[in-house]
Coordinates of C-alpha atoms and ligand atoms in Angstrom, one line a residue:
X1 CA 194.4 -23.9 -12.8
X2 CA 194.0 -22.7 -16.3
X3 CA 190.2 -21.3 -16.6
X4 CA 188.7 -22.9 -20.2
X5 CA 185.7 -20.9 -19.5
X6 CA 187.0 -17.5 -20.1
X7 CA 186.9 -18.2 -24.1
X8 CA 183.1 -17.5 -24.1
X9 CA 183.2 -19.6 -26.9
X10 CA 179.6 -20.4 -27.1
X11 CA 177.2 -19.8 -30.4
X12 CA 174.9 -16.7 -30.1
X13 CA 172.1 -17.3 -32.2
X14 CA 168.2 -17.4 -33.1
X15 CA 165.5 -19.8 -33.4
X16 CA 162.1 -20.5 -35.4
X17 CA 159.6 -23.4 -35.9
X18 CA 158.4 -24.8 -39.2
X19 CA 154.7 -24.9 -38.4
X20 CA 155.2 -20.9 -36.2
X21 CA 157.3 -19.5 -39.4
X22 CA 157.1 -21.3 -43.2
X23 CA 153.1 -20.7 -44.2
X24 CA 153.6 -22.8 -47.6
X25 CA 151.2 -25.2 -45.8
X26 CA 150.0 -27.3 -48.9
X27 CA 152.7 -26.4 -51.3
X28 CA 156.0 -28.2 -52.6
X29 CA 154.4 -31.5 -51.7
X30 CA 153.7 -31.1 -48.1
X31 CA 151.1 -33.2 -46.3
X32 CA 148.8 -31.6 -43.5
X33 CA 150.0 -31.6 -40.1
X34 CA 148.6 -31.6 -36.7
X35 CA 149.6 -28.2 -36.1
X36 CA 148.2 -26.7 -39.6
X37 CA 144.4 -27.6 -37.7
X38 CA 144.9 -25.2 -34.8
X39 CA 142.1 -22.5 -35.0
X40 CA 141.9 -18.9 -34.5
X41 CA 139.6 -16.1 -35.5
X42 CA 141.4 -13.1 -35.9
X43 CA 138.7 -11.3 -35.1
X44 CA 138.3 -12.1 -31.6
X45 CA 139.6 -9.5 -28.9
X46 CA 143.2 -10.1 -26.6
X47 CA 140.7 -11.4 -23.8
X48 CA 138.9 -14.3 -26.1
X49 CA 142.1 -15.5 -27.7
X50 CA 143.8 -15.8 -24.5
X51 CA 140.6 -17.3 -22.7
X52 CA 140.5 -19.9 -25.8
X53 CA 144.4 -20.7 -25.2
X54 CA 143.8 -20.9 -21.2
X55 CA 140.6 -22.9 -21.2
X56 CA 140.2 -24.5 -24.4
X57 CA 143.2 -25.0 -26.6
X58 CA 142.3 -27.6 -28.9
X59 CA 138.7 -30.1 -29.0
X60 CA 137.7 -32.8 -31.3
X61 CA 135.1 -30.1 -32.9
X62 CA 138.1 -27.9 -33.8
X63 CA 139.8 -31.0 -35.3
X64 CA 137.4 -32.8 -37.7
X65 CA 136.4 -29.2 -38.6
X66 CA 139.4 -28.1 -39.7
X67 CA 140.2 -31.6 -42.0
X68 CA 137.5 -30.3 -43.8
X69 CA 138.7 -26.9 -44.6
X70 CA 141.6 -25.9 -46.2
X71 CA 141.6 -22.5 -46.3
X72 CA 144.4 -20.7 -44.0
X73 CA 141.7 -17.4 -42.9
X74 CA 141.5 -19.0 -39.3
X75 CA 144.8 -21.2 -39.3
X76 CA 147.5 -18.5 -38.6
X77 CA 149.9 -21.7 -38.7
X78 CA 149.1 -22.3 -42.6
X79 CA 150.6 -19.0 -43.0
X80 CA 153.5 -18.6 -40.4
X81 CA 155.1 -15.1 -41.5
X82 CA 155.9 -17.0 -45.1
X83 CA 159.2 -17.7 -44.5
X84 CA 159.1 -20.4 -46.9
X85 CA 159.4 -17.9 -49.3
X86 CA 160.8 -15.3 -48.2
X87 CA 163.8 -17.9 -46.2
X88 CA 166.9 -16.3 -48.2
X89 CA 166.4 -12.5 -47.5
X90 CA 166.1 -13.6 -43.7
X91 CA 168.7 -15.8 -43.5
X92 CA 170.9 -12.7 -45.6
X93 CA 169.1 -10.4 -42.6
X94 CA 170.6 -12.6 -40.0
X95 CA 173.6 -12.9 -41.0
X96 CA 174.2 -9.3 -41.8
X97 CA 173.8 -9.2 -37.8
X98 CA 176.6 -11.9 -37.4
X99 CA 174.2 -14.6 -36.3
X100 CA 176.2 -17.7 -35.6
X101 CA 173.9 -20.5 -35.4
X102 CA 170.3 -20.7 -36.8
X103 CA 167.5 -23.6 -35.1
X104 CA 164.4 -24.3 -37.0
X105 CA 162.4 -27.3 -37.0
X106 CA 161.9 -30.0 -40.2
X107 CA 158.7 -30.5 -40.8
X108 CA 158.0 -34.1 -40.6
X109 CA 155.1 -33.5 -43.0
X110 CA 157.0 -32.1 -45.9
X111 CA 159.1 -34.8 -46.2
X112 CA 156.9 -37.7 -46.1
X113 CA 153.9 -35.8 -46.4
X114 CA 151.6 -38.9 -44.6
X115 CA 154.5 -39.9 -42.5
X116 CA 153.9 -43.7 -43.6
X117 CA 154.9 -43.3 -47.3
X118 CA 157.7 -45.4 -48.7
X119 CA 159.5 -42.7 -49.9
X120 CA 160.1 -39.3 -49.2
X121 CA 159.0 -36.4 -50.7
X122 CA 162.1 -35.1 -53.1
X123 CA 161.1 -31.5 -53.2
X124 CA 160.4 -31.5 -49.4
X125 CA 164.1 -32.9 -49.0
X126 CA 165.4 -30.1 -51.9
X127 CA 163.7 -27.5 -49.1
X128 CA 166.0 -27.8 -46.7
X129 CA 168.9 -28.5 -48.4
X130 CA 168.4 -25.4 -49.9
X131 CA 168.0 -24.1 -46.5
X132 CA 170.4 -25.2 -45.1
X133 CA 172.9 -24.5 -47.4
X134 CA 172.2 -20.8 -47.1
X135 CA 172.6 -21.1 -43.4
X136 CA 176.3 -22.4 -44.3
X137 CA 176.4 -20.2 -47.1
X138 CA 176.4 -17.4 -44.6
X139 CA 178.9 -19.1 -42.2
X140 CA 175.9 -20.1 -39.7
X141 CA 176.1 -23.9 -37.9
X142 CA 172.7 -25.5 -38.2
X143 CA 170.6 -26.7 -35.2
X144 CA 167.8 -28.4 -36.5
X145 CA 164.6 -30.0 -34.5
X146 CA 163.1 -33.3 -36.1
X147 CA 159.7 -32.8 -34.4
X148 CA 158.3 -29.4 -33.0
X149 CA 154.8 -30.5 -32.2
X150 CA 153.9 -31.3 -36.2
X151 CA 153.7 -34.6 -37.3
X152 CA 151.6 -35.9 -40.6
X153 CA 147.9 -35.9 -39.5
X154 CA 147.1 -39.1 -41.3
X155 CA 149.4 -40.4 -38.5
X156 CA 146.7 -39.5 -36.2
X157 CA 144.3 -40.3 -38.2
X158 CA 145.4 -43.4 -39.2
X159 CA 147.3 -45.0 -36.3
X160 CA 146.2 -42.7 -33.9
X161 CA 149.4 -41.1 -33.8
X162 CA 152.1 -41.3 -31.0
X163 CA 149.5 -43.9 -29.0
X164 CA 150.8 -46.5 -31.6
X165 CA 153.7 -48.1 -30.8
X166 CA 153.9 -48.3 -34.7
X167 CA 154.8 -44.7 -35.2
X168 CA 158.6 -45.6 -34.2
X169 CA 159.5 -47.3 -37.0
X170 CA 158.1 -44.2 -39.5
X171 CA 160.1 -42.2 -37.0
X172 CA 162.8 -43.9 -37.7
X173 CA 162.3 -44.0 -41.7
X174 CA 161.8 -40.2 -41.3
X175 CA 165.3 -40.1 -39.2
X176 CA 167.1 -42.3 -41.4
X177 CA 166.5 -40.0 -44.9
X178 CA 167.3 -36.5 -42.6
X179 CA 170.6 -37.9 -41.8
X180 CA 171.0 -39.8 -45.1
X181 CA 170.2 -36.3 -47.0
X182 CA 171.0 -33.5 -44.4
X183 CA 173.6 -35.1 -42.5
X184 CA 176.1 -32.9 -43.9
X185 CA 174.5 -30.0 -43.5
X186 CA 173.3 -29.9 -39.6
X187 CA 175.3 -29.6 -36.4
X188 CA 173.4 -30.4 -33.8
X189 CA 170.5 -32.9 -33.8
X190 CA 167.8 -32.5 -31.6
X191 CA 164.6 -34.9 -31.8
X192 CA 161.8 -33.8 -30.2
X193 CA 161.2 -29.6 -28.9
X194 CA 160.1 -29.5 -25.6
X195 CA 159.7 -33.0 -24.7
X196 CA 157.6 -32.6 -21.5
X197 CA 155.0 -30.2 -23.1
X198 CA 152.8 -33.9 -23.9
X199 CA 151.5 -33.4 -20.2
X200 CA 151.1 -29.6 -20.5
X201 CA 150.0 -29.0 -23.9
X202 CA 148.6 -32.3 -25.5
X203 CA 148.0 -31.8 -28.5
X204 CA 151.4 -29.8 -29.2
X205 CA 152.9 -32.8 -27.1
X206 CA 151.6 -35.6 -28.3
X207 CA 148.7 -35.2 -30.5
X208 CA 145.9 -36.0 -27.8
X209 CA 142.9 -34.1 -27.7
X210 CA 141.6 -33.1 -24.5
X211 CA 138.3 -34.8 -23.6
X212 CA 139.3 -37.6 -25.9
X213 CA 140.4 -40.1 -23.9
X214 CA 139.3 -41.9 -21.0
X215 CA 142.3 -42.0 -19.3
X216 CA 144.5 -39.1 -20.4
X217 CA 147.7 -39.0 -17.8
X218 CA 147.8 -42.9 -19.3
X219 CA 147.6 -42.2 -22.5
X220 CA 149.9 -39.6 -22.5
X221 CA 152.9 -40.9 -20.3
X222 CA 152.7 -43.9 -22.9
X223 CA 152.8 -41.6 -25.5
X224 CA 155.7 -40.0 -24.0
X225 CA 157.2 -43.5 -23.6
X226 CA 157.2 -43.9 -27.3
X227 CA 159.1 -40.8 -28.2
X228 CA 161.4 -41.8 -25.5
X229 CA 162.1 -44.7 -27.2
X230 CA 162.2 -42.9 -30.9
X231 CA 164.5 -40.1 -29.2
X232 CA 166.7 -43.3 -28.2
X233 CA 166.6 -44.8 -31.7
X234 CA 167.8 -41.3 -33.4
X235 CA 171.0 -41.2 -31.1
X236 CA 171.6 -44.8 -32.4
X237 CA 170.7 -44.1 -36.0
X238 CA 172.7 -41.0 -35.8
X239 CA 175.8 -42.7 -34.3
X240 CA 175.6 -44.8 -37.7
X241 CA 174.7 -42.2 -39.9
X242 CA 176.3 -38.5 -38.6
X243 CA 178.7 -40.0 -36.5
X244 CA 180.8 -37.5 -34.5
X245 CA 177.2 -35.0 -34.7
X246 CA 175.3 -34.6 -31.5
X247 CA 172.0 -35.6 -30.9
X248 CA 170.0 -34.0 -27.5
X249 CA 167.1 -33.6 -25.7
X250 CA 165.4 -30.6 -24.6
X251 CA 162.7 -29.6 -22.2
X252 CA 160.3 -26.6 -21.6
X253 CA 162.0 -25.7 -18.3
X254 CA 159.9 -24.7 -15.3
X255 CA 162.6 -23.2 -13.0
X256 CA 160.8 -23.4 -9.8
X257 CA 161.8 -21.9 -6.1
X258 CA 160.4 -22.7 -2.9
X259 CA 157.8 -19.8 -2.2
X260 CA 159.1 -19.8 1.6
X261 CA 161.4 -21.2 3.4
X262 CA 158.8 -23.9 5.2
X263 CA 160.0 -27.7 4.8
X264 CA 156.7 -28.1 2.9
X265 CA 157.6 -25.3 0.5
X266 CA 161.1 -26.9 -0.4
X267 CA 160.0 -30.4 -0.7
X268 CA 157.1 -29.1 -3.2
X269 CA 159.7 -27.7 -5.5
X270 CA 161.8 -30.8 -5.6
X271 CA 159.1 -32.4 -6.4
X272 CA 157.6 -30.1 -9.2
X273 CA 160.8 -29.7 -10.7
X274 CA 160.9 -34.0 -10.7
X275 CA 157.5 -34.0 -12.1
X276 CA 157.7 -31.5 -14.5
X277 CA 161.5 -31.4 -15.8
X278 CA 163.4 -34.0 -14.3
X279 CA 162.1 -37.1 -15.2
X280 CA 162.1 -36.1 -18.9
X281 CA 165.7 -35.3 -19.4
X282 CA 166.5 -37.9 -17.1
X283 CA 165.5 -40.6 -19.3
X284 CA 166.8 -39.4 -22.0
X285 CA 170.0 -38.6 -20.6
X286 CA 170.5 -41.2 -17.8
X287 CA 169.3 -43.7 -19.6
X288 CA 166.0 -45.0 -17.2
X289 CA 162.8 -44.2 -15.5
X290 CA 164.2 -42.3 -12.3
X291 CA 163.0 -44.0 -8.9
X292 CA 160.6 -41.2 -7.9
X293 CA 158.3 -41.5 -10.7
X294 CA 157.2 -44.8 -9.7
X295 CA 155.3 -43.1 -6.3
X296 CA 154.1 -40.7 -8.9
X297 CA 152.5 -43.4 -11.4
X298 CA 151.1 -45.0 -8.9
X299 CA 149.3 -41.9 -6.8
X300 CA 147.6 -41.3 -10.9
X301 CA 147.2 -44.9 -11.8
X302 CA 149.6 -45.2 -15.1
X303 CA 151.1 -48.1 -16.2
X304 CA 153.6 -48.4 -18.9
X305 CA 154.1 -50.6 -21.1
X306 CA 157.5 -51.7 -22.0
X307 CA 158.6 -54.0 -24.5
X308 CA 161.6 -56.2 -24.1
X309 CA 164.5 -54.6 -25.0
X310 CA 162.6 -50.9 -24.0
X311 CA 165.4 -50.9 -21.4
X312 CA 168.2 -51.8 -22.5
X313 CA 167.5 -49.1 -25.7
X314 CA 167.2 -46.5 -23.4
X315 CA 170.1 -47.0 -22.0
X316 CA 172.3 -47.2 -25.1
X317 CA 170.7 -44.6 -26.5
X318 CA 171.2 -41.6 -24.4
X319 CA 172.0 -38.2 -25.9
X320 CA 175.0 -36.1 -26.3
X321 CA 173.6 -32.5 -25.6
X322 CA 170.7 -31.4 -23.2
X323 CA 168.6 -28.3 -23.9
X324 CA 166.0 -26.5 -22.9
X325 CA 163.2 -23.0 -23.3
X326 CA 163.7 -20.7 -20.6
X327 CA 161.2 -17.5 -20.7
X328 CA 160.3 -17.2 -16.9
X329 CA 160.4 -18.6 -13.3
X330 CA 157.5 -20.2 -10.7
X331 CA 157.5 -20.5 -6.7
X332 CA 156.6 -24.0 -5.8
X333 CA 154.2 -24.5 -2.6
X334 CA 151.6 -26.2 -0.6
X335 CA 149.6 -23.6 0.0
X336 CA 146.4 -24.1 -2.5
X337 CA 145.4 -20.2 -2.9
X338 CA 148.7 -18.5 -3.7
X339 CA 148.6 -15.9 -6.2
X340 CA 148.7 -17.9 -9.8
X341 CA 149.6 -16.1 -13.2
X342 CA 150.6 -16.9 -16.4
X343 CA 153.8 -18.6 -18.2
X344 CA 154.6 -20.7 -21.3
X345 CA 152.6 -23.5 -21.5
X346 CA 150.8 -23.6 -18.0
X347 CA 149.8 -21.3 -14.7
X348 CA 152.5 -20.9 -12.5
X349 CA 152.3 -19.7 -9.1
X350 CA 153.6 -15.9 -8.4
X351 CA 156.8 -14.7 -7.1
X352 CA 156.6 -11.1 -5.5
X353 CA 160.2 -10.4 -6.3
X354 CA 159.6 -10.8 -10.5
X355 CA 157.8 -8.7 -13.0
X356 CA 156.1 -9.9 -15.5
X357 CA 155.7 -9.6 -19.5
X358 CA 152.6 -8.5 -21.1
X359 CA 151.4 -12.0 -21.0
X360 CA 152.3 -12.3 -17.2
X361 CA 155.6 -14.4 -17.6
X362 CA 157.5 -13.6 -14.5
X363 CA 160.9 -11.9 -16.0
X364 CA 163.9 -13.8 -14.4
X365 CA 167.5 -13.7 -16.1
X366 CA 168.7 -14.9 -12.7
X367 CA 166.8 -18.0 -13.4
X368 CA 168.7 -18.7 -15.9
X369 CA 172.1 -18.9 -14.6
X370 CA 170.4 -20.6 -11.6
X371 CA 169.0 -23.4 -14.6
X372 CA 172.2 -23.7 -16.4
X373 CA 174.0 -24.7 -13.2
X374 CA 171.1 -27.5 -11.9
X375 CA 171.6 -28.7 -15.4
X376 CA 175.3 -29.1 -15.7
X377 CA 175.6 -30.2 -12.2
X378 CA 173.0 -33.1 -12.9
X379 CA 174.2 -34.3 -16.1
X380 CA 177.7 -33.0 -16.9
X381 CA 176.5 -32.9 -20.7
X382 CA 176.9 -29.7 -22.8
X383 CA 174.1 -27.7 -23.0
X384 CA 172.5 -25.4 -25.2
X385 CA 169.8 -22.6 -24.3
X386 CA 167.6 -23.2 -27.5
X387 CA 164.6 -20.6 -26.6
X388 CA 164.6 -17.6 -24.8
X389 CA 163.1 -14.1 -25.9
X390 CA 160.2 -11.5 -24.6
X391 CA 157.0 -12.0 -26.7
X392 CA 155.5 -8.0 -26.7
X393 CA 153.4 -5.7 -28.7
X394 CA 155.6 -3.8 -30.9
X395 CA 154.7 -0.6 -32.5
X396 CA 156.3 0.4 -36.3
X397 CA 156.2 4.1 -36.3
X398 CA 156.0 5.6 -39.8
X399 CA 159.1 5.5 -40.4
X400 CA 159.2 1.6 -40.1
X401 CA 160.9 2.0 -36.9
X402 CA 160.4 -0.4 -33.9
X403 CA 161.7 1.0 -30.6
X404 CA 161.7 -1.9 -28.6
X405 CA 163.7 -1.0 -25.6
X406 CA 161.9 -3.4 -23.3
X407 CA 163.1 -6.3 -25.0
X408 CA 166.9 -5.4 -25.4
X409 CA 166.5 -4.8 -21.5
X410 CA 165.1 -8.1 -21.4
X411 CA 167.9 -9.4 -23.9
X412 CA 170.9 -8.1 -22.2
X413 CA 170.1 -9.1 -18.9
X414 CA 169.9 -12.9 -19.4
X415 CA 172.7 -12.7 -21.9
X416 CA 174.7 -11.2 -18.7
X417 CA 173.1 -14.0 -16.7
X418 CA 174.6 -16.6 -19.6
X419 CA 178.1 -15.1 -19.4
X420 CA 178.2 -15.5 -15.1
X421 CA 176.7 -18.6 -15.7
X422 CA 180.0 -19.6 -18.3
X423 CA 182.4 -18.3 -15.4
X424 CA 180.4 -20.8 -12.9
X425 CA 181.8 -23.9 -15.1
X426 CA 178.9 -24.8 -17.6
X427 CA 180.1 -26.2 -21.0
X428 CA 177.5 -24.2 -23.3
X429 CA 177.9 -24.8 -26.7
X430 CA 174.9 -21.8 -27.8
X431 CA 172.0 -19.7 -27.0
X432 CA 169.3 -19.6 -29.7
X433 CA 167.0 -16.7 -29.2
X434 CA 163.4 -17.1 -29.8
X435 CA 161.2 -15.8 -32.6
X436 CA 164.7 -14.2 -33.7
X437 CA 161.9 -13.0 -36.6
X438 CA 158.3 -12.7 -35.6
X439 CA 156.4 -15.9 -36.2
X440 CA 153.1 -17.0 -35.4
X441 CA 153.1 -17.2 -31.8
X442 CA 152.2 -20.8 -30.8
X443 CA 149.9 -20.8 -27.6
X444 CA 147.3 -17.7 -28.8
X445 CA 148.5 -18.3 -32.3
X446 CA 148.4 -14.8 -32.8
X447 CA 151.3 -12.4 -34.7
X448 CA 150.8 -9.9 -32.2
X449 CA 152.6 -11.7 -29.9
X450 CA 156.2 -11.0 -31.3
X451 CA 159.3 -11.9 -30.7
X452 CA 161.6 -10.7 -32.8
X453 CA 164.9 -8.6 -33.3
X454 CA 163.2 -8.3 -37.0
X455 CA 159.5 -7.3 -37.7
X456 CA 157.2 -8.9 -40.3
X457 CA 154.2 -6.8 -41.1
X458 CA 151.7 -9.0 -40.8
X459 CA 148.7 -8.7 -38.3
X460 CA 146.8 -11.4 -36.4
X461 CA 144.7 -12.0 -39.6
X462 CA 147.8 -12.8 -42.2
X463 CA 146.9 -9.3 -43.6
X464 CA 149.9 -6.9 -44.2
X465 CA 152.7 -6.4 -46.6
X466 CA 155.1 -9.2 -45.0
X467 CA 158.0 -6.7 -45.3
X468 CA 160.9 -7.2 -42.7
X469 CA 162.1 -4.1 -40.8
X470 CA 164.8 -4.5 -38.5
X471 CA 164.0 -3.4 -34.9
X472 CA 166.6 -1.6 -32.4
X473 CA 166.9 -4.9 -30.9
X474 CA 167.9 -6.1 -34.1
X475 CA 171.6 -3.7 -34.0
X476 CA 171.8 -4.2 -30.3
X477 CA 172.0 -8.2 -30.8
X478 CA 174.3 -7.2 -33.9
X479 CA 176.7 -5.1 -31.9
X480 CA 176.4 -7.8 -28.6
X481 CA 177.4 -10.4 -31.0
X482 CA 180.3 -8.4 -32.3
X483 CA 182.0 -7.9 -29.0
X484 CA 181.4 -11.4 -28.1
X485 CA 183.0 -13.1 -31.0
X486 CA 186.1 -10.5 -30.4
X487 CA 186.1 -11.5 -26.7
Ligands
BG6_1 C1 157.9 -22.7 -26.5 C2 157.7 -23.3 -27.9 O1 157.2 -23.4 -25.6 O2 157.5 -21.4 -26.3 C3 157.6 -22.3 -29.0 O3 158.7 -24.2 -28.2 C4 156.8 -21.1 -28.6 O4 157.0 -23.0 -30.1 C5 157.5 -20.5 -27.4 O5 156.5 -20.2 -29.6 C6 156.8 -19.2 -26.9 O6 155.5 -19.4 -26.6 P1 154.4 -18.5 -27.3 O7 153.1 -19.1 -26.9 O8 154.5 -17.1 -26.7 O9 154.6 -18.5 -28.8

């Protein structure tokens, strides 16, 4: 049999957020979003920023204060690393390394800058096709993210955001113009970043604040249940409007193992990885609320509420790619005082075969051949890796020089784990590398936090010159890209 796979034909490329990169926060028209409130005082030491992100992320205090301010001193996310202006020497940067398919997010709030205007912003829309047209310009395909995190905060404010069952149909005005106006210009469609982080990260998720509501785990599965249904109305809408473009899902992806071989241990991980990955990209890509959830709903007392027709949308409207983060791996187990530590977006339980980042994200590029190949076998859709990338302290010697061995280590070991994992079968279509430039990190908010094959000299505070210097990483990705595309 003739193997397709040996073609490595996939995208290597590099990913950003809107709200993480473009500053630019109240310029060209752009409303406020939910993310431009996030707080942090560059002042405060490693150990309080990360105690804030662990134990406090977001509160009501931190909210109404920051409405009231509109300064960008302690919102890193006003600022981003200005890519908003500085978008055409990056993109020129990028593709000077050969990049082959850029992902950033559209920020909802730039094009209808209180998400329930009648019409869109025009210079919002000008943006990205500017943008975008670079991208092309410079032989990149586009993968572009509707929503990551950021929505208009008079939709919150307003509606009370993704608890209203009214925020579909702005959704799907918001839709309608990106595929009406961008159509052309974008490859691959993807909704909503990180679907699951709603029950992780609430606020990022699904605009909740903690200590809000009476009943959260309510309040945010039927949140969840309404982006499932927009996520279902944007494969429609895009069948109409892009046709032959593909629309996905994606989810934070907690690869999880057994911690031991006890029964307990492996039933525990099916079970997490239901919980926490499956039933997301099961809905969106089966089409339905898997059986096991219902156990679930019931053992936390949340009820959904569908409306007629819910069904019959969800099945219709399921999506033509799956994607996911990958940064690290867990152990699932019963045991209630195994060693915990950190990874993106929640504590995970230790595995005393990894090593960890700086942040404590256990370092697994294993994992990810072991992910691609639970995700192929369950849905048989192609997939794309749309994060992965080692956040680190960098150091820029005087001669602007960033010797960041660690994370081509880092690099080149999952990217070996992507090629076995193309010789095992799975139809990938890319791999977008996080924070391909340095960007405001999104859980401590920080700068310091950087993932990047480029630097951007700014610090914690915004301060700095916001000159790019290309790392080492940056001409090992160039050169790994090379003898890929000659493959
Ligand atoms: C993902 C998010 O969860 O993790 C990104 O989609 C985020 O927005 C990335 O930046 C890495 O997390 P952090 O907190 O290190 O920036």
């Amino acid at each position: 049999m003739e193997n397709d796979y040996d073609k490595n034909s996939y995208l290597l490329g590099g990913a950003i957020a809107c709200s993480q990169a473009d500053g630019g926060f109240n310029e060209g028209g752009k409303g406020i979003s939910t993310q431009d409130l996030r707080y942090l005082d560059p002042s405060w030491t490693p150990e309080q920023i990360e105690e804030k992100h662990q134990k406090n992320p977001f509160s009501r205090t931190e909210y109404e204060t920051a409405l009231k301010d509109m300064n960008t001193t302690y919102y890193p996310f006003r600022r981003g690393n200005d890519f908003y202006h500085h978008y055409k020497e990056d993109l020129k940067m990028l593709a000077d390394m050969g990049l082959q398919i850029f992902r950033t997010s559209i920020s909802w709030s730039r094009i209808f800058p209180n998400g329930d205007d009648e019409n869109p912003n025009e210079e919002g829309i000008q943006y990205y096709i500017d943008l975008f047209s670079e991208c092309r310009k410079h032989g990149m395909k586009v993968f572009a993210t509707m929503i990551h995190y950021d929505i208009p905060v008079n939709l919150v404010e307003k509606y009370g955001g993704w608890k209203n069952r009214e925020i579909i149909s702005f959704f799907e005005r918001y839709v309608t113009v990106l595929y009406e106006r961008l159509g052309d210009l974008v490859d691959y469609w993807l909704p909503f970043n990180e679907i699951n982080a709603a029950k992780f990260s609430p606020w990022d998720g699904v605009c909740l604040i903690p200590g809000d509501e009476e009943h959260m785990d309510q309040q945010i599965f039927q949140c969840l249940h309404h982006q499932f249904i927009c996520s279902a109305r944007a494969v429609q809408l895009g069948r109409k409007l892009v046709p032959g473009k593909l629309v996905g899902a994606m989810i934070a992806r907690f690869t999880t193992y057994p911690a031991t071989a006890k029964p307990e241990d492996n039933l525990q991980a099916i079970q997490d990885d239901q919980y926490s990955n499956w039933f997301y990209l099961d809905v969106l890509a089966r089409g339905y609320y898997p059986e096991y959830m219902k156990r679930y709903f019931d053992k936390i007392d949340v009820h959904i509420h569908f409306e007629p027709g819910d069904e019959k949308l969800l099945k219709d409207g399921t999506v033509g790619f799956v994607s996911f983060s990958y940064y690290f791996s867990q152990v699932s187990t019963n045991e209630e005082d195994w060693e915990q530590t950190a990874g993106n977006l929640i504590m995970t339980k230790k595995n005393p075969y990894l090593k960890e980042s700086e942040w404590g994200w256990q370092i697994d590029p294993l994992g990810l051949r072991v992910t691609l190949n639970q995700v192929y076998d369950r849905y048989h859709l192609p997939v794309i890796v749309a994060e992965n990338g080692l956040g680190a302290y960098d150091h820029l010697t005087e001669n602007n020089e960033i010797h960041d061995d660690y994370r081509i280590a880092y690099l080149k070991a999952h990217l070996d784990q992507l090629d076995e994992a193309v010789q095992d079968g799975i139809d990938l279509l890319a791999y977008t590398m996080w924070g391909i430039i340095d960007i405001v990190s999104c859980g401590p908010l920080t700068m310091d936090k950087r993932y990047g094959v480029i630097y951007v000299d700014l610090d914690n505070g915004g301060k700095g010159t916001a000159k790019r210097y290309k790392k080492d990483s940056y001409y090992w990705y160039k050169d790994r890209i090379k003898q890929h595309v000659n493959k």
